[in-house]
Coordinates of C-alpha atoms and ligand atoms in Angstrom, one line a residue:
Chain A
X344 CA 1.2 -3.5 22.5
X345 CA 1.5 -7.4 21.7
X346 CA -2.6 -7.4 22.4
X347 CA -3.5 -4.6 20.3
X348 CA -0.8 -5.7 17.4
X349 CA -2.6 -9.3 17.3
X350 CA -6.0 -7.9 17.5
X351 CA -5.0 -5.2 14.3
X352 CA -3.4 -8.9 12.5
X353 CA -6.5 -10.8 13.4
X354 CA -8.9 -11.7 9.9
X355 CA -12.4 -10.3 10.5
X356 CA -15.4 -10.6 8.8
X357 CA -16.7 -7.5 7.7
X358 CA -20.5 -6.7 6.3
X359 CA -21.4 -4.1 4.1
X360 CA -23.9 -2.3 5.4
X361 CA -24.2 0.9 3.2
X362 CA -22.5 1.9 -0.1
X363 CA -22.7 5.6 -1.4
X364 CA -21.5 7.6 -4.3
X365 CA -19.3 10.6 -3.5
X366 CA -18.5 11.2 -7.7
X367 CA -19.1 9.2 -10.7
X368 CA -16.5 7.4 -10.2
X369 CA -16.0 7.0 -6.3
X370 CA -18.2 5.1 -3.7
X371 CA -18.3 5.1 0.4
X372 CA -18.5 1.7 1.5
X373 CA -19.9 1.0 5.3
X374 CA -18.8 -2.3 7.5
X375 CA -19.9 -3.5 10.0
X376 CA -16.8 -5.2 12.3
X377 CA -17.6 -6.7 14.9
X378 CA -14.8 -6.9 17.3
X379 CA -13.3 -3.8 16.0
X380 CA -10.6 -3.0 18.2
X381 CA -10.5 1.3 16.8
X382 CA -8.5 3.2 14.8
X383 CA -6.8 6.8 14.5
X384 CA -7.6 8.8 11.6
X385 CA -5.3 8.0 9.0
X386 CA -4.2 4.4 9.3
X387 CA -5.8 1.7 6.9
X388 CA -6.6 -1.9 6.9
X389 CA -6.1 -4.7 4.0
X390 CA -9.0 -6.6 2.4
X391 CA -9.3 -9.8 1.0
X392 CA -11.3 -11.2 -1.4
X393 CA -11.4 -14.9 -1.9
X394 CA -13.0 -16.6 -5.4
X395 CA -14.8 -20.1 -4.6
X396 CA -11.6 -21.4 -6.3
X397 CA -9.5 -20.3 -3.6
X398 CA -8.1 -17.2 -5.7
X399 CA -6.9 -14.4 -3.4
X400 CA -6.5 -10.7 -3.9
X401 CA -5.8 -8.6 -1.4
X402 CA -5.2 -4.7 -1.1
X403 CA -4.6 -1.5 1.0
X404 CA -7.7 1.0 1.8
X405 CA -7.7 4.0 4.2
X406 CA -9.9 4.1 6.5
X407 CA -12.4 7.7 6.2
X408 CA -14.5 7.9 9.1
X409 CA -13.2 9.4 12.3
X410 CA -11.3 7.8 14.9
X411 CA -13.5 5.7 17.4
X412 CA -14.1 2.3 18.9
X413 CA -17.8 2.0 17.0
X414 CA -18.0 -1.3 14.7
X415 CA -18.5 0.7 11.8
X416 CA -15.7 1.5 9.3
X417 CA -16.0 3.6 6.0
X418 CA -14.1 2.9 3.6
X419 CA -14.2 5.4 0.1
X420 CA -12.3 3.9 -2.8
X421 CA -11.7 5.2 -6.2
X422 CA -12.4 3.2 -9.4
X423 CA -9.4 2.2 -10.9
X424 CA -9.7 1.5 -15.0
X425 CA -9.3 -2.4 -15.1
X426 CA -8.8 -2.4 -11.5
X427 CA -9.3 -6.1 -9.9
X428 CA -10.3 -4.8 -6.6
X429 CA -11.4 -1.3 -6.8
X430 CA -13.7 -2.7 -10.0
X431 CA -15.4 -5.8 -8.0
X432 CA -16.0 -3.2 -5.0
X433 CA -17.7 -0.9 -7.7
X434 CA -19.8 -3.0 -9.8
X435 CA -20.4 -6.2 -7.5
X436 CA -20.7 -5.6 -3.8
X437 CA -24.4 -5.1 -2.1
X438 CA -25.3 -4.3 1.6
X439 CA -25.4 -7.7 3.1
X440 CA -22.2 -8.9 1.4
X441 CA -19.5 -10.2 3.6
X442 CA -15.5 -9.3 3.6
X443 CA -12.3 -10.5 5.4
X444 CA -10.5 -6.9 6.5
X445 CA -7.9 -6.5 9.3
X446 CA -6.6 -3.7 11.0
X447 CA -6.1 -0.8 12.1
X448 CA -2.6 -0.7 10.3
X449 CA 0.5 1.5 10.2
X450 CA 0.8 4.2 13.8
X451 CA 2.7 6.6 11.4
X452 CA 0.6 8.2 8.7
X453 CA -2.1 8.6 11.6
X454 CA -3.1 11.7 14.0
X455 CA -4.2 11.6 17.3
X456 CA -5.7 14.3 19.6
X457 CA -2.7 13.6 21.9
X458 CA -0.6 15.1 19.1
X459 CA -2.3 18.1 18.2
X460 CA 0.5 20.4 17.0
X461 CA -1.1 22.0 14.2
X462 CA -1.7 20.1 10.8
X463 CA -1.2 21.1 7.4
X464 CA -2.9 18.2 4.6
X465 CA -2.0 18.3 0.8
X466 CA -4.0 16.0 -0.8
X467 CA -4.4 14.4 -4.6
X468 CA -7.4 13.0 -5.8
X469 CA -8.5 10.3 -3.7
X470 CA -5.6 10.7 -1.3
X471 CA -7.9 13.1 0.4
X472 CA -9.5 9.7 2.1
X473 CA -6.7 9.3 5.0
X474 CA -6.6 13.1 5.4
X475 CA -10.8 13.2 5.8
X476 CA -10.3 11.0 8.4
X477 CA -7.6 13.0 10.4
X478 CA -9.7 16.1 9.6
X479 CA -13.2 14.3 11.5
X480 CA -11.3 12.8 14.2
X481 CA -9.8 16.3 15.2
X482 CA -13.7 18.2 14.4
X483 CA -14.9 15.5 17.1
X484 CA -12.0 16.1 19.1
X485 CA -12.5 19.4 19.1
X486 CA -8.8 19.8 18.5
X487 CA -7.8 23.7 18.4
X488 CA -4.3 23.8 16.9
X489 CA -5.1 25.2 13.5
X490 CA -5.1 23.1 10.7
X491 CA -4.9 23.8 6.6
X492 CA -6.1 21.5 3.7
X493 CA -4.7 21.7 0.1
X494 CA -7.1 19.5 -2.2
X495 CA -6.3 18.7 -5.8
X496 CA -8.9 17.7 -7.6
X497 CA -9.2 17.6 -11.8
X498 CA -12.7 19.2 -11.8
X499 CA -15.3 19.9 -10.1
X500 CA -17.5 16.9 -10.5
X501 CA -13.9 14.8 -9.2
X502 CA -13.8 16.5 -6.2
X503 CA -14.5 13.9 -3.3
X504 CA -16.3 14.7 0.1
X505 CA -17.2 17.8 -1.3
X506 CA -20.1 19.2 0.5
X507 CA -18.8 18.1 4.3
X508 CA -15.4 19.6 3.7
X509 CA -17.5 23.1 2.3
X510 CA -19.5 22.7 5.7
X511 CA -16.2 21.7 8.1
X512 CA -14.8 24.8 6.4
X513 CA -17.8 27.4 7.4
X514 CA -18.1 25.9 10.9
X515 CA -14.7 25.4 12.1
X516 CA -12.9 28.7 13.2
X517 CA -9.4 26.9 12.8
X518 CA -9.7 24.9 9.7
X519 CA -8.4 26.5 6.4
X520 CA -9.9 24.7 2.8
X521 CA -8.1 25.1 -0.1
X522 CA -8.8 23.2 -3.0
X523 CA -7.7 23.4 -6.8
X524 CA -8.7 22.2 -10.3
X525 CA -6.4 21.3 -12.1
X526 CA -8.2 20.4 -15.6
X527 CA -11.8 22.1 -16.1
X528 CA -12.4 25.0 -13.5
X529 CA -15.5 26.3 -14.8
X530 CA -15.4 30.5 -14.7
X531 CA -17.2 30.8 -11.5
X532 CA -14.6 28.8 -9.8
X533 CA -12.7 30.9 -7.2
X534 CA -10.2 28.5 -6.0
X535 CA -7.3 27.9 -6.8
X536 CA -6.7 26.7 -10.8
X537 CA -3.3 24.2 -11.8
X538 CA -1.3 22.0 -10.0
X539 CA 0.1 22.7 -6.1
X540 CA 3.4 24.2 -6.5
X541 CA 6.4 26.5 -4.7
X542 CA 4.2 29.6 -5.1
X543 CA 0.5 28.3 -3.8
X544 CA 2.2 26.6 -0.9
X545 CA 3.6 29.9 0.2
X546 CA 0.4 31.5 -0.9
X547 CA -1.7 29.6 2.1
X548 CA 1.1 29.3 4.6
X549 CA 2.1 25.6 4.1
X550 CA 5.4 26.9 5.6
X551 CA 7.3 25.7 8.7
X552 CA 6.3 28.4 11.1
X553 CA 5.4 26.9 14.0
X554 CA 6.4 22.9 13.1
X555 CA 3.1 21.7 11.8
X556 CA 3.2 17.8 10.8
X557 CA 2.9 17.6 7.6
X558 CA 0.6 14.8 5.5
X559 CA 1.3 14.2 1.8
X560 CA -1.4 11.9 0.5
X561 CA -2.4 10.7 -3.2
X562 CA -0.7 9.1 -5.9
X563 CA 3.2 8.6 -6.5
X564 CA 4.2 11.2 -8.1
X565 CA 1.8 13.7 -6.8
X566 CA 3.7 12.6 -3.1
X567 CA 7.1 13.1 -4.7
X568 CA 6.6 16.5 -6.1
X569 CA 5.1 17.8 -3.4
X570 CA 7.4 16.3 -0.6
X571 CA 10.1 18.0 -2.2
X572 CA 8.2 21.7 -2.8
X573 CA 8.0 21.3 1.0
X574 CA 11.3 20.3 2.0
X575 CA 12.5 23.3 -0.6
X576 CA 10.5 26.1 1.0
X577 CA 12.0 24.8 4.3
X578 CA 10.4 21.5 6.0
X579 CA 12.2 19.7 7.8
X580 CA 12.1 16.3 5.9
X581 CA 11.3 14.4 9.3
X582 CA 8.0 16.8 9.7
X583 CA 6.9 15.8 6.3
X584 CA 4.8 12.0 6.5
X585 CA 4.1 11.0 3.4
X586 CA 1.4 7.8 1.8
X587 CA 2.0 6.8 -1.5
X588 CA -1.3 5.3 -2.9
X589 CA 0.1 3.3 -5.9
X590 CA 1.7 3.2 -9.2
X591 CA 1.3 6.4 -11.5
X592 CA -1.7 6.2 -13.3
X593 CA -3.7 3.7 -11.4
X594 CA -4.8 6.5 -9.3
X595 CA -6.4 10.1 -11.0
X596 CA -5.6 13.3 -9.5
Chain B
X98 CA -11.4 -19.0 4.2
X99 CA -14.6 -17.0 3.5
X100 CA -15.8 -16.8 -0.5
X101 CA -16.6 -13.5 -1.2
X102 CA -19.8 -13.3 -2.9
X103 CA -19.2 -12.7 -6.8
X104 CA -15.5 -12.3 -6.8
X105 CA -13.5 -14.1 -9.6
X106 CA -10.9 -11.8 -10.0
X107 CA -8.6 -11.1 -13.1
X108 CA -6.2 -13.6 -12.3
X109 CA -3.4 -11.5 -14.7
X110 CA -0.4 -13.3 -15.8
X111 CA -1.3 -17.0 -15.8
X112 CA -0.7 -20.3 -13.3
X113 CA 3.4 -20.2 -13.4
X114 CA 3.1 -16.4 -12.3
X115 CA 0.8 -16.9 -9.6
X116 CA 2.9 -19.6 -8.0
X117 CA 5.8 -17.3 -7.9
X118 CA 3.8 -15.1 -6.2
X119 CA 3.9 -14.9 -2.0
X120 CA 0.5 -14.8 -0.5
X121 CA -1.9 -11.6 -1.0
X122 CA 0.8 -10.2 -3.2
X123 CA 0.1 -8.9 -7.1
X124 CA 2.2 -8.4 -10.0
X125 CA 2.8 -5.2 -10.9
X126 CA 4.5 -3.8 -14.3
X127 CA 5.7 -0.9 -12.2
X128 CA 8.4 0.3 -10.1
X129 CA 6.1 2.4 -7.4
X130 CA 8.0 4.4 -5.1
X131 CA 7.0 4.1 -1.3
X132 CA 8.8 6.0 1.8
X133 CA 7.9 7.4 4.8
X134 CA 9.0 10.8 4.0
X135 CA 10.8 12.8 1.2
X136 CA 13.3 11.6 -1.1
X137 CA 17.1 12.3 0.3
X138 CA 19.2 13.9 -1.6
X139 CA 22.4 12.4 -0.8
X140 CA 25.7 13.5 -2.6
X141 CA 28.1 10.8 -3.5
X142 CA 31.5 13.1 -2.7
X143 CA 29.8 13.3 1.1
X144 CA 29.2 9.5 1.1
X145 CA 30.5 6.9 3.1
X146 CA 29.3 3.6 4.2
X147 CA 30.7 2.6 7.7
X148 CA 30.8 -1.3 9.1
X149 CA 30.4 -1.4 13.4
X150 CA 30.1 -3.9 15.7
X151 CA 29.0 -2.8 18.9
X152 CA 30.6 0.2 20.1
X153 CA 33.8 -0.2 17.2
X154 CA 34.3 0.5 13.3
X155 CA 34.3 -2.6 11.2
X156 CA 35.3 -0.8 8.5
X157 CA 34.5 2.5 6.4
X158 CA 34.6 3.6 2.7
X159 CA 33.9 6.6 0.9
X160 CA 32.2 6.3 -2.8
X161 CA 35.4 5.5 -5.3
X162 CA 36.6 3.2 -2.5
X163 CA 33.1 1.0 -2.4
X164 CA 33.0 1.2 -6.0
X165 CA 36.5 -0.8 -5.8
X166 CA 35.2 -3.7 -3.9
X167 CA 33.7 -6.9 -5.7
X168 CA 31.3 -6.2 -7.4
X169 CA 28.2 -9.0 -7.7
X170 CA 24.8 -9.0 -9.6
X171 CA 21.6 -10.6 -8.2
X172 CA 18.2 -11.1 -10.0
X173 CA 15.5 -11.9 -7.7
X174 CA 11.7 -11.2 -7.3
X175 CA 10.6 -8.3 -4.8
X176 CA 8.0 -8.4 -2.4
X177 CA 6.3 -4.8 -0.9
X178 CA 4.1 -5.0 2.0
X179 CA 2.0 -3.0 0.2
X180 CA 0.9 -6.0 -1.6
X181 CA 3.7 -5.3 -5.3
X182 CA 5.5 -7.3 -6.3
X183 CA 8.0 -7.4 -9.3
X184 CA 9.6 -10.2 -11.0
X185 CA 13.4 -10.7 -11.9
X186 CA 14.4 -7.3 -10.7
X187 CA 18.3 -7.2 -11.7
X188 CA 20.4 -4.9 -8.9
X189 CA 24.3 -4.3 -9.0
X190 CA 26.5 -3.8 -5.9
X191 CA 28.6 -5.1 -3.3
X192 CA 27.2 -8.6 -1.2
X193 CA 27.4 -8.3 2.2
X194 CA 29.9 -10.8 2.5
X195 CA 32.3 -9.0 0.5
X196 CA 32.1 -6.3 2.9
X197 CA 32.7 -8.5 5.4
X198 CA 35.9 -9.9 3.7
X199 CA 37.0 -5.9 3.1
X200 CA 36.8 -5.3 6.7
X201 CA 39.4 -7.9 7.2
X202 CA 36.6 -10.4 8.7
X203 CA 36.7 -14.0 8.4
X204 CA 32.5 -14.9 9.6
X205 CA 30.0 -12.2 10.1
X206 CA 29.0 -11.6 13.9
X207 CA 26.2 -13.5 15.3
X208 CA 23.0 -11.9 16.0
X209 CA 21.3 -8.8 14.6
X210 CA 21.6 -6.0 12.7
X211 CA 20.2 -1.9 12.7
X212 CA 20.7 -0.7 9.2
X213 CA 20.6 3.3 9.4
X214 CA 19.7 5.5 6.9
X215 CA 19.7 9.2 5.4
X216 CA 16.9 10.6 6.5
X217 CA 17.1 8.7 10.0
X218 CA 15.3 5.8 8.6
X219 CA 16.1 2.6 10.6
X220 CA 15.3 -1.1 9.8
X221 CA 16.3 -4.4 12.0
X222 CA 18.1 -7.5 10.5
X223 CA 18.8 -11.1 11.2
X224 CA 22.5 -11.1 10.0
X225 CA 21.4 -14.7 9.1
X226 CA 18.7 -13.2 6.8
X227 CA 22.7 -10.9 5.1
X228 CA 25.1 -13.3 4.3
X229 CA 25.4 -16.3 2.0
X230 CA 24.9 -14.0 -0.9
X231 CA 21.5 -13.2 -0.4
X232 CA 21.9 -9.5 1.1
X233 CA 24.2 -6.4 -0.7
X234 CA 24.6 -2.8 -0.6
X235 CA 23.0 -1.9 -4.3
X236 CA 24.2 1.0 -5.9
X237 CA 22.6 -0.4 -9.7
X238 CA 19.6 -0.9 -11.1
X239 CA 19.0 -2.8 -14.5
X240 CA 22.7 -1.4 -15.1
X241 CA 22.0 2.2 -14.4
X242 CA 22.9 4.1 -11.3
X243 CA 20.3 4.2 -8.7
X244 CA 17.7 7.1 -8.3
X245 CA 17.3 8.6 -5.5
X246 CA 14.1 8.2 -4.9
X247 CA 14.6 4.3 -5.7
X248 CA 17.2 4.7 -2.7
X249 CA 20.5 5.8 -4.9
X250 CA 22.7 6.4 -4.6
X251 CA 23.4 2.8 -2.2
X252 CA 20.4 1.3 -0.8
X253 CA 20.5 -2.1 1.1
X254 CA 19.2 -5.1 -0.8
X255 CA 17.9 -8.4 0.6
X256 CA 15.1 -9.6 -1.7
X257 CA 13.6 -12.4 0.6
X258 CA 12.1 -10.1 3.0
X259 CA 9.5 -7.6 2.4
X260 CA 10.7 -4.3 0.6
X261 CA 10.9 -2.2 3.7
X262 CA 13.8 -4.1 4.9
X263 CA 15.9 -3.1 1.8
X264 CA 16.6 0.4 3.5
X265 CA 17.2 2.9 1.0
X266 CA 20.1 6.0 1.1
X267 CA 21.7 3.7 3.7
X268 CA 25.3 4.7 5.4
X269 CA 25.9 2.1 8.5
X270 CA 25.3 -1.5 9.6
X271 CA 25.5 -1.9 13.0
X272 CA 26.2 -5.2 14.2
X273 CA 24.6 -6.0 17.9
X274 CA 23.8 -8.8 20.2
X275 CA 20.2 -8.0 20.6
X276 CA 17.4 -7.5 18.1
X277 CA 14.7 -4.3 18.5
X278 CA 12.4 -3.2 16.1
X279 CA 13.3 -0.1 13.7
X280 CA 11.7 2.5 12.1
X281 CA 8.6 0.4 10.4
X282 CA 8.8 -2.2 13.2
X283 CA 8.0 0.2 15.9
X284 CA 4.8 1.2 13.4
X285 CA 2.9 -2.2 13.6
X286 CA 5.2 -3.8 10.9
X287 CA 6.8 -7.4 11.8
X288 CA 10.1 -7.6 13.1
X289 CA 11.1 -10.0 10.4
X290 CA 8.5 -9.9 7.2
X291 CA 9.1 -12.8 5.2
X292 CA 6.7 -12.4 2.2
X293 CA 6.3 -16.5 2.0
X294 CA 5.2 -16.4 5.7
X295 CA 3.3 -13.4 5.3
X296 CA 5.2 -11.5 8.3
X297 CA 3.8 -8.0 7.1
X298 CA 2.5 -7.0 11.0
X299 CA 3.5 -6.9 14.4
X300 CA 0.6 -9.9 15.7
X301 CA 1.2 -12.0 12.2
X302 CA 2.9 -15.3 13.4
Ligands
FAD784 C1 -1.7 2.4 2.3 C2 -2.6 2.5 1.1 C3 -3.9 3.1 1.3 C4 -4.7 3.2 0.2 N1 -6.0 3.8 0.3 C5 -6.8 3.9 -0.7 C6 -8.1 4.6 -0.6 O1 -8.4 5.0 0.5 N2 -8.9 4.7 -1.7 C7 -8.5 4.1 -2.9 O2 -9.3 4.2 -3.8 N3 -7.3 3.5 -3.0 C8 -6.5 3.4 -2.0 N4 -5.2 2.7 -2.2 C9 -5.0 2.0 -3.4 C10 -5.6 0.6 -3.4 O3 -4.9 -0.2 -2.5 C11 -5.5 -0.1 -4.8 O4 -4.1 0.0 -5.3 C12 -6.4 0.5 -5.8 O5 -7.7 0.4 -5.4 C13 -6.2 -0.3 -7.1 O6 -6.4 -1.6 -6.9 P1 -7.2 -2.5 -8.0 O7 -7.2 -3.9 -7.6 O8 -8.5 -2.0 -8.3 O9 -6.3 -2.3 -9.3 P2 -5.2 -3.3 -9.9 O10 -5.9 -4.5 -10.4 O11 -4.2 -3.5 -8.8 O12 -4.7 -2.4 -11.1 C14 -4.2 -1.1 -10.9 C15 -3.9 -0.5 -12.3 O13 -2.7 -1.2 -12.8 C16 -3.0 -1.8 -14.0 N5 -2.4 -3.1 -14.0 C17 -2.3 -3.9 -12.9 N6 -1.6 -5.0 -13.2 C18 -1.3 -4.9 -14.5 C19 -0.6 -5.8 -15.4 N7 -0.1 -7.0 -15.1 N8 -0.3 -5.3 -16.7 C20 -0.8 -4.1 -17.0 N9 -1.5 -3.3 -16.2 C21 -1.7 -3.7 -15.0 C22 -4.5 -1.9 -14.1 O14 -5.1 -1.9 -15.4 C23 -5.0 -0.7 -13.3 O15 -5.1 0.4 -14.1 C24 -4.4 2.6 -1.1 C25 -3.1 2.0 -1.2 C26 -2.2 1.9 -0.1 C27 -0.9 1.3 -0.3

């Protein structure tokens, strides 16, 4: 592993070759890497961002597109009000632009096809990124455990890969979408409406039949909340990963 | 070092802040939470803390017996790998070396260390990196009991190393010979993540 671990530590230099808007306030950002050395859905890498004084600021994104070996990495990252990073990757970067990243990091909030035990995702707000990943890995995998994702979203307009995860859905006989509004749900909505609890869990089998791994991703104390629902209803706390994308409030669910 | 292209950043909290700060890290006003899993629910009447050195007990106490033992406050700056970190965090509990002393021992054993956790969370140690009053078993924070899902109620505290190595809800310290990697080691993470050196993964030098 020492090979793979330096290559994942190694600084490369990144360059943006696409960005796109998924909502108002979130953008998909494509890099080129050369040398990329491939990641499983899930895992993440750090940026860096270096001001011509020498100020550095680094931080943590997940990785969204599928697993693979390709040079390209996707990166989808929420605006955070006032946020140093998130706001310069918003408002300043242009295809062209270059950017230190490394990675892939962290082997344990990550699926692979060699692990295919059945899935079941809850996600918050832009915690869905990690779980999007996971979710196109197994699709080109062709992984046939079945697999269910809980997405909560505040509205409609919030809700983030939208129109691929309405498509996944219709195609794929064992995927299960879910998803819930927790603020506006207009009257046509026929998802779910409020936050995840004891009951909706139950309500779409996120229960421990058959061992699924579990992933938890979105803010703080979205994570807590729900890790404990599941552990409640029966998980076995060491089935249950959990990410914690940052400090309440930096992130919206 | 690469300039990236119209970055200035918001440079919060002025020159002396940034100094204090290890490389790539930010301040945050926060206390995030971050595990692996869910947050163990550990009753303090089915608590105890036990000592070992390789295949023998050290020493073992249940809760009203560790809350007898010295107790010492440290204030120090942590570090997450995440990239936190928070200033003058003030913890409560009993140093390492007092543990030492209340298992009768005179010098700590050479080597390494496996802390192990509720939860079945593991993280490896330099013993070097324990004693000298840099290292406790913290059951207080900011004078309050520890939450549980801050690691309460007795988490391990050494400050100089990245968070991850403060193992929360832990219950034994194994002393041993060799080192191996724990439960964040064997996941990419470095073996000994000192924030200054910027050991966050397996590969950094
Ligand atoms: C493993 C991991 C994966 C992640 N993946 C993603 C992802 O896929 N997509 C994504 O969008 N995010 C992700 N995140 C979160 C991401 O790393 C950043 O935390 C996020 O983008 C915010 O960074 P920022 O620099 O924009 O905001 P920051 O500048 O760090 O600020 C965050 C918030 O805190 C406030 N704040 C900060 N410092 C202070 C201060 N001193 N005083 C008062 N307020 C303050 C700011 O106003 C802001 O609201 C991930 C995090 C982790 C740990």
């Amino acid at each position: 592993m020492i090979d793979a671990a330096t290559a994942a530590a190694r600084w490369r230099v990144a360059t943006v070759m696409a960005i796109r808007n998924e909502t108002a306030t979130v953008k998909t950002i494509s890099f080129d890497v050369p040398g990329w050395p491939g990641h499983l859905g899930g895992q993440h890498v750090d940026l860096r961002l270096t001001a011509e004084d020498g100020y550095v600021a680094q931080r943590s994104y997940s990785i969204a597109s599928g697993a693979g070996s390709g040079p390209l990495v996707e990166l989808t990252v929420d605006a955070v009000p006032d946020g140093e990073v998130s706001g310069f990757l918003h408002e300043e970067l242009r295809i062209g632009d270059q950017i230190e990243i490394r990675g892939p990091i962290g082997n344990y909030f990550a699926w692979s096809a060699a692990h295919d035990y059945g899935l079941l995702l809850i996600a918050g707000g832009s915690g869905i990124v990690p779980l999007m990943s996971m979710l196109r890995s197994r699709d080109a995998a062709g992984a046939t455990q079945p697999a269910r994702l809980l997405y909560s979203s505040r509205s409609i307009e919030q809700i983030i890969y939208r129109a691929e995860l309405d498509r996944l859905a219709a195609q794929t006989a064992n995927f299960t979408l879910t998803q819930t509004l927790t603020r506006d749900a207009p009257s046509e909505w026929t998802g779910e409406r409020g936050r995840i609890d004891r009951a909706m869990l139950a309500r779409w089998q996120f229960t421990p039949a058959g061992h699924p791994d579990v992933y938890v991703c979105g803010p703080t104390a979205f994570v807590e909340t729900i890790a404990e629902h599941l552990v409640a209803i029966g998980h076995s706390a060491s089935n249950v990963r959990t990410e914690r994308f940052g400090p309440t409030g930096a992130i919206r669910t | 070092m690469l300039v990236t292209r119209g970055f200035k950043g918001k440079r919060r909290g002025g020159d002396a802040d940034r100094l204090r700060l290890p490389p790539g890290q930010f301040l945050t006003p926060e206390f995030p939470v971050l595990t692996a899993g869910p947050t163990q629910q550990t009753q303090i009447d089915r608590w105890t803390l036990a000592l070992q050195h390789g295949g023998s007990l050290l020493g073992k106490w249940s809760w009203e017996q560790f809350e007898g033992l010295p107790q010492t406050e440290i204030t120090s700056d942590i570090h997450c790998v995440t990239k936190w970190s928070k200033f003058d965090t003030r913890w409560r509990g009993v140093t390492i070396d007092d543990l030492l002393r209340a298992a009768g021992l005179d010098a700590a054993p050479t080597g390494f260390l496996m802390a192990h956790c509720d939860g079945g969370y593991t993280t490896n140690l330099l013993v070097a990196d324990l004693i000298g009053a840099r290292a406790m078993i913290a059951t207080h924070f900011d004078d309050l009991p520890l939450l549980p899902s801050h690691g309460g109620p007795a988490r391990l505290l050494v400050p100089h190393l990245y968070f991850w190595k403060s193992a929360k809800w832990v219950r034994r310290l194994a002393f041993r010979e060799e080192d191996s990697p724990g439960f964040w080691e064997s996941q990419g993470y470095h073996l000994r993540g000192d924030p200054w050196r910027e050991q966050r993964y397996e590969g950094d030098q």
